[in-house]
Amino acid sequence: MTSYSVFIIDVSSRQPVEAELLDTIGERQLLDWQFQWRRTLEGYLRRLADNGVTRQGLDWPQSWHWDWRAKIDEVRGLLGHTGYSVVCRDVTQGMMRLDLASRMARLDDQMGKPLVYVDYLEIAPWNWNEPYADPPLYRGIGQVLIRTAIQRSFDEGFHGRVGLHSLPQAVTFYERCGFINLGTNPNEYRGLLPYFEITTERARTFL
Amino acid sequence: MTYSTTADWALARAALDETSTPGAGPLSARPHVPDETFWLRGEETRLAFARFVNMARRQRGWSIEKLADDAHIEVGELMSIEQDGGHEPELRTIWRLSEVFDVSQARLMELAGLASPKDTHAMEEAVRYAARSTAITALTAEEQAAFDGLVSVLRDKAK
């Protein structure tokens, strides 16, 4: 396992704090997810319920039954997949799973060329900027992870090309990162998640 | 991997995501819910799908292993379908189950949450039938009636 020194922002002090970028999602990260992320998420769900937000409401999170452990187990040992995590003050703050092998670019000027595809990217619930959530503890974790995906793309010889399906609420985030929105497809994720891609030139600008 | 960055870069970039929470892929949280049927599709109907497979198998007196052999489906996949309401089945699994149980493949896909329901009412009906059943070793008369109702919804191949 390799650890890289990175910086994220402590929201209360507005100052950068040192964090670790790990080129793995290990047992330690899965335990953090299992016992810390989910506990915070449960508290958040209770708060939503207390505020009258129902499962039909727009603010209800859907990840409570989703399983990072299963998602990591299903690609364990596969060379085409890898994971990264950001750890700060001994707690996992964000995780990302990458597909390095099976996806091709869709933008006209790079159509069919290999790229790094972000299978999953999630940050710890206490860093969410969401209705009824406490103010986030840290900011900039997503930026570190996207930078990682882009850097990995350059290292793989994919010239910085990265693709992903964004959550609808994260559209602005990826646009600000320089990604191009190719819209939704009814055959992918029930037409809910728009596909984004970044070009070599924009990837260089991001770094 | 080569990776180096600075505190200044982090400050400048973090300022850009002050109003949004990054997330990608279906594992991440908080997708918008476009309408009420989204939740019906994603959770309730999949639980109904799990109940349907469980009841259809038991009605025939089959073990999971027997169904797996006959339908050429992995035992683990079948167990996940019956026991894990969050499990998303493979498309080919749906096709094989629809063949074995003689129900509409399209309807079964809708129930499993792999296709948008063309008839939301039928899916709600299927969920209601499934909700009336309880897991015991043999089908009771009441369970059999609920199961028959579920099959009648799923056999409507016209839609």
Tab-separated table of C-alpha atoms in Angstrom:
chain	number	residue	atom	x	y	z
A	1	MET	CA	0.000	0.000	0.000
A	2	THR	CA	1.249	3.477	-0.830
A	3	SER	CA	0.280	6.584	1.061
A	4	TYR	CA	0.448	10.086	-0.417
A	5	SER	CA	0.320	13.312	1.535
A	6	VAL	CA	-2.628	15.485	0.504
A	7	PHE	CA	-4.558	18.424	1.922
A	8	ILE	CA	-8.244	18.857	2.609
A	9	ILE	CA	-9.987	21.807	4.231
A	10	ASP	CA	-11.134	21.879	7.851
A	11	VAL	CA	-14.427	23.724	7.453
A	12	SER	CA	-14.551	25.198	10.976
A	13	SER	CA	-11.093	26.781	10.776
A	14	ARG	CA	-11.148	27.194	6.963
A	15	GLN	CA	-7.554	25.986	6.989
A	16	PRO	CA	-5.939	23.145	5.045
A	17	VAL	CA	-5.148	20.051	7.094
A	18	GLU	CA	-2.893	17.244	6.067
A	19	ALA	CA	-4.544	13.974	5.095
A	20	GLU	CA	-3.460	10.684	3.575
A	21	LEU	CA	-4.433	9.402	0.175
A	22	LEU	CA	-4.177	5.594	0.192
A	23	ASP	CA	-4.061	3.542	-3.001
A	24	THR	CA	-6.399	0.986	-1.489
A	25	ILE	CA	-9.730	0.530	0.209
A	26	GLY	CA	-8.648	-1.775	2.987
A	27	GLU	CA	-10.299	-3.478	5.915
A	28	ARG	CA	-9.718	-0.381	8.012
A	29	GLN	CA	-11.712	1.736	5.549
A	30	LEU	CA	-14.512	-0.831	5.417
A	31	LEU	CA	-14.700	-0.860	9.209
A	32	ASP	CA	-14.893	2.945	9.228
A	33	TRP	CA	-17.701	2.717	6.695
A	34	GLN	CA	-19.474	-0.013	8.661
A	35	PHE	CA	-19.264	1.499	12.120
A	36	GLN	CA	-18.828	5.244	11.599
A	37	TRP	CA	-20.283	6.251	8.247
A	38	ARG	CA	-23.403	4.161	8.742
A	39	ARG	CA	-23.932	5.346	12.314
A	40	THR	CA	-23.803	8.973	11.166
A	41	LEU	CA	-26.096	8.131	8.294
A	42	GLU	CA	-28.598	6.529	10.664
A	43	GLY	CA	-28.602	9.693	12.782
A	44	TYR	CA	-29.143	11.738	9.641
A	45	LEU	CA	-32.066	9.521	8.592
A	46	ARG	CA	-33.658	9.948	12.016
A	47	ARG	CA	-33.273	13.691	11.684
A	48	LEU	CA	-34.906	13.623	8.256
A	49	ALA	CA	-37.798	11.621	9.685
A	50	ASP	CA	-38.120	14.064	12.609
A	51	ASN	CA	-38.360	16.862	10.074
A	52	GLY	CA	-41.133	15.136	8.178
A	53	VAL	CA	-39.021	14.069	5.209
A	54	THR	CA	-40.481	10.840	3.899
A	55	ARG	CA	-38.988	8.236	1.643
A	56	GLN	CA	-40.929	9.828	-1.158
A	57	GLY	CA	-39.243	13.141	-0.378
A	58	LEU	CA	-36.409	14.558	-2.386
A	59	ASP	CA	-33.974	14.657	0.505
A	60	TRP	CA	-34.018	11.022	1.512
A	61	PRO	CA	-30.640	9.322	1.068
A	62	GLN	CA	-30.611	6.020	-0.743
A	63	SER	CA	-27.291	4.578	0.319
A	64	TRP	CA	-28.317	3.207	3.705
A	65	HIS	CA	-28.598	-0.340	2.430
A	66	TRP	CA	-25.747	-0.175	-0.042
A	67	ASP	CA	-22.621	-1.968	0.792
A	68	TRP	CA	-19.057	-0.815	0.179
A	69	ARG	CA	-17.770	-4.139	1.485
A	70	ALA	CA	-19.676	-6.043	-1.204
A	71	LYS	CA	-18.529	-3.603	-3.858
A	72	ILE	CA	-14.902	-4.101	-2.889
A	73	ASP	CA	-15.244	-7.880	-2.528
A	74	GLU	CA	-16.680	-8.200	-6.026
A	75	VAL	CA	-13.511	-6.793	-7.616
A	76	ARG	CA	-10.940	-8.122	-5.140
A	77	GLY	CA	-8.024	-9.562	-7.096
A	78	LEU	CA	-9.200	-8.134	-10.418
A	79	LEU	CA	-6.391	-6.206	-12.072
A	80	GLY	CA	-8.755	-3.887	-13.908
A	81	HIS	CA	-10.187	-2.364	-10.747
A	82	THR	CA	-8.625	-0.443	-7.933
A	83	GLY	CA	-9.681	1.664	-4.998
A	84	TYR	CA	-8.483	4.814	-3.261
A	85	SER	CA	-9.349	6.320	0.083
A	86	VAL	CA	-8.714	9.585	1.896
A	87	VAL	CA	-7.933	9.347	5.614
A	88	CYS	CA	-7.726	12.321	7.948
A	89	ARG	CA	-7.228	12.224	11.721
A	90	ASP	CA	-7.287	8.445	11.548
A	91	VAL	CA	-10.754	8.212	10.009
A	92	THR	CA	-11.715	7.453	6.407
A	93	GLN	CA	-13.228	10.584	4.861
A	94	GLY	CA	-13.883	9.413	1.308
A	95	MET	CA	-13.583	6.374	-0.966
A	96	MET	CA	-13.503	5.778	-4.708
A	97	ARG	CA	-13.498	2.636	-6.837
A	98	LEU	CA	-12.005	2.871	-10.334
A	99	ASP	CA	-12.439	0.693	-13.413
A	100	LEU	CA	-9.212	0.895	-15.427
A	101	ALA	CA	-10.063	-1.631	-18.104
A	102	SER	CA	-13.552	-1.917	-19.453
A	103	ARG	CA	-14.806	1.572	-20.309
A	104	MET	CA	-14.225	3.686	-23.399
A	105	ALA	CA	-14.610	7.412	-23.975
A	106	ARG	CA	-17.875	8.727	-25.415
A	107	LEU	CA	-17.078	12.359	-26.234
A	108	ASP	CA	-16.844	12.883	-29.999
A	109	ASP	CA	-13.199	13.927	-30.054
A	110	GLN	CA	-12.027	11.024	-27.891
A	111	MET	CA	-14.689	8.434	-28.752
A	112	GLY	CA	-13.618	4.831	-28.230
A	113	LYS	CA	-10.355	5.676	-26.484
A	114	PRO	CA	-9.645	4.064	-23.117
A	115	LEU	CA	-10.337	6.019	-19.982
A	116	VAL	CA	-10.474	5.658	-16.234
A	117	TYR	CA	-14.068	5.191	-15.130
A	118	VAL	CA	-15.120	6.159	-11.604
A	119	ASP	CA	-17.365	3.259	-10.564
A	120	TYR	CA	-18.182	4.748	-7.178
A	121	LEU	CA	-17.185	7.850	-5.285
A	122	GLU	CA	-18.568	8.700	-1.895
A	123	ILE	CA	-17.524	10.900	0.988
A	124	ALA	CA	-18.249	10.292	4.669
A	125	PRO	CA	-21.732	11.475	5.740
A	126	TRP	CA	-20.289	14.020	8.210
A	127	ASN	CA	-18.766	15.792	5.205
A	128	TRP	CA	-22.038	16.063	3.311
A	129	ASN	CA	-23.466	19.394	2.337
A	130	GLU	CA	-27.105	18.375	2.467
A	131	PRO	CA	-30.427	19.631	3.827
A	132	TYR	CA	-30.832	18.883	7.566
A	133	ALA	CA	-27.222	17.655	7.856
A	134	ASP	CA	-24.762	19.254	10.262
A	135	PRO	CA	-22.225	21.535	8.554
A	136	PRO	CA	-19.513	19.416	6.927
A	137	LEU	CA	-16.319	18.770	8.886
A	138	TYR	CA	-14.059	18.648	5.855
A	139	ARG	CA	-14.246	19.912	2.320
A	140	GLY	CA	-12.175	19.137	-0.767
A	141	ILE	CA	-12.159	15.344	-0.441
A	142	GLY	CA	-13.975	14.950	-3.739
A	143	GLN	CA	-11.402	17.180	-5.413
A	144	VAL	CA	-8.569	15.011	-4.085
A	145	LEU	CA	-10.271	11.858	-5.369
A	146	ILE	CA	-11.023	13.319	-8.807
A	147	ARG	CA	-7.433	14.523	-9.047
A	148	THR	CA	-6.401	10.967	-8.224
A	149	ALA	CA	-8.566	9.533	-11.012
A	150	ILE	CA	-7.117	12.018	-13.497
A	151	GLN	CA	-3.545	11.382	-12.380
A	152	ARG	CA	-4.111	7.627	-12.606
A	153	SER	CA	-5.458	8.125	-16.134
A	154	PHE	CA	-2.239	9.918	-17.140
A	155	ASP	CA	-0.182	7.165	-15.495
A	156	GLU	CA	-2.126	4.455	-17.353
A	157	GLY	CA	-1.437	6.216	-20.668
A	158	PHE	CA	-5.082	7.323	-21.001
A	159	HIS	CA	-4.047	10.997	-21.247
A	160	GLY	CA	-6.167	12.170	-18.343
A	161	ARG	CA	-9.485	10.933	-19.746
A	162	VAL	CA	-11.949	10.103	-16.965
A	163	GLY	CA	-15.646	9.203	-17.138
A	164	LEU	CA	-18.301	8.766	-14.458
A	165	HIS	CA	-22.016	8.773	-13.762
A	166	SER	CA	-22.800	11.616	-11.401
A	167	LEU	CA	-25.453	11.886	-8.772
A	168	PRO	CA	-27.926	14.566	-9.889
A	169	GLN	CA	-26.988	16.748	-6.913
A	170	ALA	CA	-23.292	16.518	-7.777
A	171	VAL	CA	-23.688	17.835	-11.328
A	172	THR	CA	-22.393	21.286	-10.399
A	173	PHE	CA	-19.407	19.731	-8.679
A	174	TYR	CA	-18.281	17.841	-11.783
A	175	GLU	CA	-18.968	20.790	-14.074
A	176	ARG	CA	-16.736	22.933	-11.870
A	177	CYS	CA	-14.072	20.249	-12.083
A	178	GLY	CA	-14.149	20.695	-15.869
A	179	PHE	CA	-16.150	17.598	-16.792
A	180	ILE	CA	-18.509	17.722	-19.773
A	181	ASN	CA	-22.089	16.621	-19.172
A	182	LEU	CA	-23.260	14.143	-21.826
A	183	GLY	CA	-26.673	13.768	-20.211
A	184	THR	CA	-28.655	10.783	-19.068
A	185	ASN	CA	-29.448	7.585	-20.926
A	186	PRO	CA	-32.684	5.725	-20.123
A	187	ASN	CA	-30.779	2.439	-20.315
A	188	GLU	CA	-28.242	3.452	-17.679
A	189	TYR	CA	-29.155	3.724	-14.009
A	190	ARG	CA	-32.810	4.166	-14.968
A	191	GLY	CA	-31.978	7.415	-16.663
A	192	LEU	CA	-31.225	9.052	-13.327
A	193	LEU	CA	-27.475	9.563	-13.383
A	194	PRO	CA	-25.971	11.841	-16.051
A	195	TYR	CA	-22.698	10.745	-17.653
A	196	PHE	CA	-19.691	13.058	-17.395
A	197	GLU	CA	-16.332	12.940	-19.129
A	198	ILE	CA	-13.200	15.053	-18.974
A	199	THR	CA	-10.812	15.639	-21.869
A	200	THR	CA	-7.018	15.623	-21.780
A	201	GLU	CA	-6.839	19.397	-22.026
A	202	ARG	CA	-9.351	19.978	-19.249
A	203	ALA	CA	-7.692	17.301	-17.120
A	204	ARG	CA	-4.374	19.168	-17.391
A	205	THR	CA	-6.127	22.376	-16.349
A	206	PHE	CA	-7.637	20.608	-13.347
A	207	LEU	CA	-4.258	19.402	-12.109
B	1	MET	CA	1.071	6.539	-9.114
B	2	THR	CA	2.622	9.955	-9.155
B	3	TYR	CA	0.766	12.359	-6.925
B	4	SER	CA	1.744	15.610	-5.379
B	5	THR	CA	-0.342	18.557	-4.402
B	6	THR	CA	-0.198	21.596	-2.159
B	7	ALA	CA	-2.278	23.243	0.521
B	8	ASP	CA	-2.914	26.189	-1.831
B	9	TRP	CA	-4.303	23.864	-4.495
B	10	ALA	CA	-6.602	22.275	-1.915
B	11	LEU	CA	-7.854	25.691	-0.743
B	12	ALA	CA	-8.515	26.913	-4.277
B	13	ARG	CA	-10.266	23.724	-5.376
B	14	ALA	CA	-12.320	23.284	-2.203
B	15	ALA	CA	-13.789	26.751	-2.691
B	16	LEU	CA	-15.435	25.400	-5.845
B	17	ASP	CA	-17.469	22.720	-4.080
B	18	GLU	CA	-18.915	24.717	-1.194
B	19	THR	CA	-22.481	24.092	-2.234
B	20	SER	CA	-22.500	20.496	-3.407
B	21	THR	CA	-21.668	17.039	-2.151
B	22	PRO	CA	-19.595	15.006	-4.602
B	23	GLY	CA	-20.784	11.536	-5.414
B	24	ALA	CA	-20.626	9.193	-8.374
B	25	GLY	CA	-22.084	5.841	-9.243
B	26	PRO	CA	-25.151	4.133	-7.850
B	27	LEU	CA	-23.381	3.229	-4.607
B	28	SER	CA	-23.238	6.854	-3.612
B	29	ALA	CA	-25.962	8.614	-1.749
B	30	ARG	CA	-28.783	10.969	-2.415
B	31	PRO	CA	-29.933	10.651	-6.010
B	32	HIS	CA	-32.953	12.791	-6.794
B	33	VAL	CA	-36.205	10.941	-6.624
B	34	PRO	CA	-38.052	11.819	-9.826
B	35	ASP	CA	-41.433	10.521	-8.711
B	36	GLU	CA	-43.010	8.161	-6.246
B	37	THR	CA	-42.634	5.154	-8.520
B	38	PHE	CA	-38.851	5.361	-8.173
B	39	TRP	CA	-39.025	4.060	-4.627
B	40	LEU	CA	-41.677	1.574	-5.543
B	41	ARG	CA	-39.410	0.206	-8.255
B	42	GLY	CA	-36.215	0.303	-6.296
B	43	GLU	CA	-37.202	-1.270	-3.027
B	44	GLU	CA	-40.758	-2.452	-2.588
B	45	THR	CA	-41.011	-4.153	-5.959
B	46	ARG	CA	-37.679	-5.859	-5.495
B	47	LEU	CA	-38.841	-7.245	-2.162
B	48	ALA	CA	-41.972	-8.432	-3.965
B	49	PHE	CA	-39.721	-10.019	-6.580
B	50	ALA	CA	-37.826	-11.826	-3.807
B	51	ARG	CA	-41.105	-13.068	-2.332
B	52	PHE	CA	-42.324	-14.206	-5.734
B	53	VAL	CA	-39.208	-16.301	-6.422
B	54	ASN	CA	-39.352	-17.752	-2.914
B	55	MET	CA	-43.032	-18.687	-3.163
B	56	ALA	CA	-42.883	-19.957	-6.729
B	57	ARG	CA	-40.007	-22.237	-5.768
B	58	ARG	CA	-41.688	-23.525	-2.616
B	59	GLN	CA	-44.999	-24.021	-4.376
B	60	ARG	CA	-43.201	-26.502	-6.610
B	61	GLY	CA	-41.546	-28.085	-3.600
B	62	TRP	CA	-38.094	-27.239	-4.940
B	63	SER	CA	-34.963	-26.504	-2.989
B	64	ILE	CA	-32.857	-23.507	-3.991
B	65	GLU	CA	-30.337	-25.985	-5.364
B	66	LYS	CA	-32.951	-27.680	-7.553
B	67	LEU	CA	-34.159	-24.348	-8.953
B	68	ALA	CA	-30.556	-23.268	-9.530
B	69	ASP	CA	-29.869	-26.474	-11.472
B	70	ASP	CA	-33.046	-26.309	-13.540
B	71	ALA	CA	-32.725	-22.615	-14.387
B	72	HIS	CA	-28.916	-22.647	-14.731
B	73	ILE	CA	-28.535	-19.922	-12.144
B	74	GLU	CA	-25.839	-19.760	-9.501
B	75	VAL	CA	-27.041	-20.899	-6.071
B	76	GLY	CA	-25.510	-17.767	-4.523
B	77	GLU	CA	-27.422	-15.509	-6.906
B	78	LEU	CA	-30.701	-17.224	-6.008
B	79	MET	CA	-29.985	-16.981	-2.300
B	80	SER	CA	-29.190	-13.289	-2.685
B	81	ILE	CA	-32.416	-12.746	-4.625
B	82	GLU	CA	-34.569	-14.446	-2.004
B	83	GLN	CA	-32.845	-13.120	1.078
B	84	ASP	CA	-31.403	-9.715	0.200
B	85	GLY	CA	-33.965	-7.117	-0.805
B	86	GLY	CA	-31.160	-4.841	-2.008
B	87	HIS	CA	-29.704	-7.406	-4.400
B	88	GLU	CA	-29.899	-6.456	-8.078
B	89	PRO	CA	-30.338	-9.641	-10.108
B	90	GLU	CA	-28.598	-10.316	-13.400
B	91	LEU	CA	-30.657	-9.805	-16.551
B	92	ARG	CA	-30.092	-13.383	-17.691
B	93	THR	CA	-31.311	-14.582	-14.293
B	94	ILE	CA	-34.618	-12.777	-14.844
B	95	TRP	CA	-34.919	-14.345	-18.271
B	96	ARG	CA	-34.347	-17.843	-16.889
B	97	LEU	CA	-36.710	-17.383	-13.960
B	98	SER	CA	-39.443	-16.094	-16.256
B	99	GLU	CA	-39.014	-19.239	-18.386
B	100	VAL	CA	-39.040	-21.632	-15.441
B	101	PHE	CA	-41.992	-19.959	-13.699
B	102	ASP	CA	-43.847	-19.170	-16.938
B	103	VAL	CA	-44.388	-15.470	-16.297
B	104	SER	CA	-43.760	-12.381	-18.390
B	105	GLN	CA	-40.083	-11.533	-18.645
B	106	ALA	CA	-40.895	-7.832	-19.017
B	107	ARG	CA	-43.088	-7.832	-15.926
B	108	LEU	CA	-40.509	-9.747	-13.938
B	109	MET	CA	-37.833	-7.237	-14.970
B	110	GLU	CA	-40.060	-4.410	-13.796
B	111	LEU	CA	-40.666	-6.179	-10.505
B	112	ALA	CA	-36.930	-6.746	-10.045
B	113	GLY	CA	-36.332	-3.042	-10.620
B	114	LEU	CA	-34.402	-3.563	-13.864
B	115	ALA	CA	-36.932	-1.818	-16.080
B	116	SER	CA	-39.289	1.102	-15.668
B	117	PRO	CA	-42.806	-0.132	-15.032
B	118	LYS	CA	-45.114	0.610	-17.933
B	119	ASP	CA	-48.069	-0.088	-15.679
B	120	THR	CA	-47.423	1.288	-12.211
B	121	HIS	CA	-50.772	-0.012	-10.976
B	122	ALA	CA	-49.826	-3.607	-11.836
B	123	MET	CA	-46.584	-3.261	-9.921
B	124	GLU	CA	-48.393	-1.806	-6.899
B	125	GLU	CA	-50.763	-4.748	-7.087
B	126	ALA	CA	-47.859	-7.189	-7.212
B	127	VAL	CA	-46.302	-5.541	-4.172
B	128	ARG	CA	-49.592	-5.816	-2.286
B	129	TYR	CA	-49.895	-9.520	-3.055
B	130	ALA	CA	-46.309	-10.085	-1.958
B	131	ALA	CA	-46.917	-8.150	1.256
B	132	ARG	CA	-49.759	-10.494	2.149
B	133	SER	CA	-47.460	-13.513	2.162
B	134	THR	CA	-45.264	-14.560	5.040
B	135	ALA	CA	-42.255	-16.853	5.021
B	136	ILE	CA	-43.103	-20.295	6.343
B	137	THR	CA	-42.087	-23.669	5.086
B	138	ALA	CA	-45.205	-24.541	3.095
B	139	LEU	CA	-47.715	-22.318	1.368
B	140	THR	CA	-50.865	-21.835	3.408
B	141	ALA	CA	-54.205	-21.413	1.659
B	142	GLU	CA	-53.939	-17.674	2.273
B	143	GLU	CA	-50.411	-17.595	0.929
B	144	GLN	CA	-51.471	-19.637	-2.061
B	145	ALA	CA	-54.193	-17.080	-2.805
B	146	ALA	CA	-51.670	-14.229	-2.558
B	147	PHE	CA	-49.301	-16.170	-4.778
B	148	ASP	CA	-52.023	-16.841	-7.368
B	149	GLY	CA	-52.779	-13.118	-7.456
B	150	LEU	CA	-49.097	-12.307	-7.927
B	151	VAL	CA	-48.811	-14.823	-10.762
B	152	SER	CA	-51.909	-13.441	-12.470
B	153	VAL	CA	-50.300	-9.974	-12.522
B	154	LEU	CA	-47.011	-11.328	-13.805
B	155	ARG	CA	-48.609	-13.565	-16.445
B	156	ASP	CA	-50.251	-10.600	-18.159
B	157	LYS	CA	-47.919	-10.727	-21.150
B	158	ALA	CA	-49.967	-8.288	-23.172
B	159	LYS	CA	-48.229	-5.366	-21.477
